Amino acid sequence: MAERAEKVSTLVLFGATGDLAARMLIPSLYALDSDGLLPADLRIIGTARTELNDDGFRKHARAALVEHLPQGFFDFDQADRFIERLHYVPLDITKPTDFEKLTKLVDDDHSGVAIYLSTAPSLFKAAIDGLEHAGLTSSKVLMALEKPLGTDLASSREINGAIALAYPEERTFRIDHYLGKETVQNLLALRFANSLFEPLWNSTHIDHVQITVAETVGLEQRGDYYDNTGALRDMVQNHMLQLLALVAMEPPADFDATEIRDEKVKVLRSLRPVTGASAKRDCVTGQYAAKGGEGSYTNDLGRPSATETYVALKAHIDNWRWANVPFYLRTGKRLAERETEIFIQFKNVPHSMFANRGAKTLPNKLLISIQPDENIRLLVMAKTPGLDRDGLRLREVPLDVGLANAFADHRRRIAYERLLLDLIEGNPTLFVRRDEVEAQWTWIDGICAAWAAADLKPVPYPAGSWGPAEADELIERDGRVWHDDA
Ligand code: BG6
């Protein structure tokens, strides 16, 4: 494992007046502070273009806490203590000389500095140049980067290349906030802290896997970003491929950044490329259309667009463990429910002794709900009570673990709390390594090229529905159904 950095005493937050900082970063830092988890001497230096001074930024941060902390969590005294840590430097990323203002604020040897870039990726390169100008590219500095890291493999390589010239890989923290979610980490516990599942976790026993990230929100305030990105790059390239890698990877020997990321990258590199020929068969894209009171995507955007707000696809992992086990992925905006889940369908029993009694067995299923509920549910067959004079009946019943109940005395934390604390402590396990990001983009670029070659266009689906009917056909052709239809 890489040598740990010293504890961070200065956190420089680029994009400090932005939406992510207000909704997630500032509330997460406050929550960590309330629990006494931040280093006593930690200073948080916000920077953005907006002309503010320390007081102005503190006011802004306090308003963000009031608005975004969960009900009952805001405490006046605690907020007063927390905002004392906050400072502000107005800075134009495109002007290297502006970065000199930061030099004065950090220790000379940089050993306790972490920089968090929560800005548009088009500004990453300029930010690195500015940091270099200010002498802040020392190998001791920790560099955290928000997604998206580029828009394709080439641009991601360019960004990663510029970062690599300035910061060593073990000091580079690429954020995928899904890795900070408790239930996502729980996937590791479910798979590798139980002996029950691992012997069955392969193509001999698993029929297929479904990963769903359904959102009810639409474009929100991010029209230009989203329209240039689309569902494939916004959600599949990062969050969904990380979920897939955690489900599919081989058991790492240790809970260690190198071991875990080595296993994930092997999965990502084993994804079968989608080609022009398979694109139309294995992929469906959609765009939400008006329904009832809900506007269409193009209404929300204010102009015509061919960007997909929904994607469903069938992926294959070409290795020994997963041969012939399809992974069906789907994600979309303005769907019927907010729901992130992993659904694993096992194979049916090889022979049913109940067939001669007219009873049907259904395959076992494991449902891992990530949000909004955090549940693990195993569906097993049971006999329906009775004397069975009219034949024996079997029914599917759930074995449920509601994690919120099982751990009722534990506070549910924002994913960013975990990630920010790991950053401050210099632990990169839950951050994405360069080779992972590049393997993700390699697969996604192949899909984009295949879509273009096949002239695949998004089909409309009604806002508030479960997506286009074509996505149902995609899975039904294989004799399977999406979990919510089962
Ligand atoms: C972000 C995407 O990375 O993840 C958004 O850019 C999406 O479009 C969001 O809404 C979903 O995150 P969560 O944590 O709400 O599932």
Coordinates of N, CA and C and ligand atoms in Angstrom, one line a residue, residues 24 147 177-178 181 213 215 217 220 222 225-226 234-235 238-239 333 338 340 371, ligand 1:
M24 N -23.6 19.0 -0.6 CA -22.9 17.8 -0.1 C -21.7 18.1 0.7
K147 N -16.0 14.0 -10.6 CA -16.3 13.6 -12.0 C -17.1 14.7 -12.7
H177 N -18.9 9.2 -6.1 CA -19.6 9.3 -4.8 C -20.4 8.0 -4.5
Y178 N -20.6 7.1 -5.5 CA -21.3 5.9 -5.2 C -20.5 5.0 -4.3
K181 N -21.2 5.4 -0.6 CA -22.5 5.0 -0.1 C -22.4 3.7 0.7
V213 N -30.4 2.0 -11.9 CA -30.3 3.3 -11.2 C -31.4 4.2 -11.8
E215 N -34.0 7.3 -11.5 CA -34.2 8.6 -10.9 C -35.5 9.2 -11.3
V217 N -35.8 12.6 -10.8 CA -35.5 14.0 -11.2 C -35.3 14.1 -12.7
E220 N -32.9 19.2 -13.8 CA -32.6 20.1 -12.8 C -31.9 21.4 -13.4
R222 N -29.0 21.7 -14.7 CA -27.7 21.4 -15.3 C -27.8 21.2 -16.8
Y225 N -24.6 21.0 -19.1 CA -23.7 19.9 -18.8 C -24.4 18.6 -19.2
Y226 N -25.7 18.4 -18.8 CA -26.3 17.1 -19.1 C -26.5 16.9 -20.6
D234 N -23.1 10.0 -18.1 CA -23.3 10.6 -16.7 C -23.4 9.5 -15.7
M235 N -24.0 8.4 -16.0 CA -24.3 7.4 -15.0 C -23.6 6.0 -15.2
N238 N -19.5 5.7 -14.9 CA -18.8 5.8 -13.6 C -19.6 4.9 -12.6
H239 N -20.7 5.4 -12.1 CA -21.4 4.8 -11.0 C -21.8 3.3 -11.3
K333 N -33.6 9.3 -16.2 CA -34.2 10.4 -15.5 C -35.7 10.3 -15.7
R338 N -37.5 6.5 -7.6 CA -36.1 6.6 -7.3 C -35.7 5.3 -6.7
T340 N -32.2 2.5 -6.6 CA -30.9 2.0 -7.1 C -30.8 0.6 -6.5
Q371 N -30.6 2.4 -2.6 CA -31.4 3.6 -2.2 C -32.7 3.7 -2.9
Ligands
BG6_1 C1 -24.4 12.3 -10.5 C2 -25.0 12.5 -11.8 O1 -23.1 11.8 -10.7 O2 -25.2 11.3 -9.8 C3 -26.5 13.0 -11.7 O3 -24.3 13.5 -12.5 C4 -27.3 12.0 -10.8 O4 -27.1 13.2 -12.9 C5 -26.5 11.7 -9.5 O5 -28.5 12.6 -10.6 C6 -27.2 10.6 -8.8 O6 -26.6 10.5 -7.5 P1 -27.5 9.9 -6.3 O7 -26.5 9.8 -5.2 O8 -28.6 10.8 -6.1 O9 -27.9 8.5 -6.8

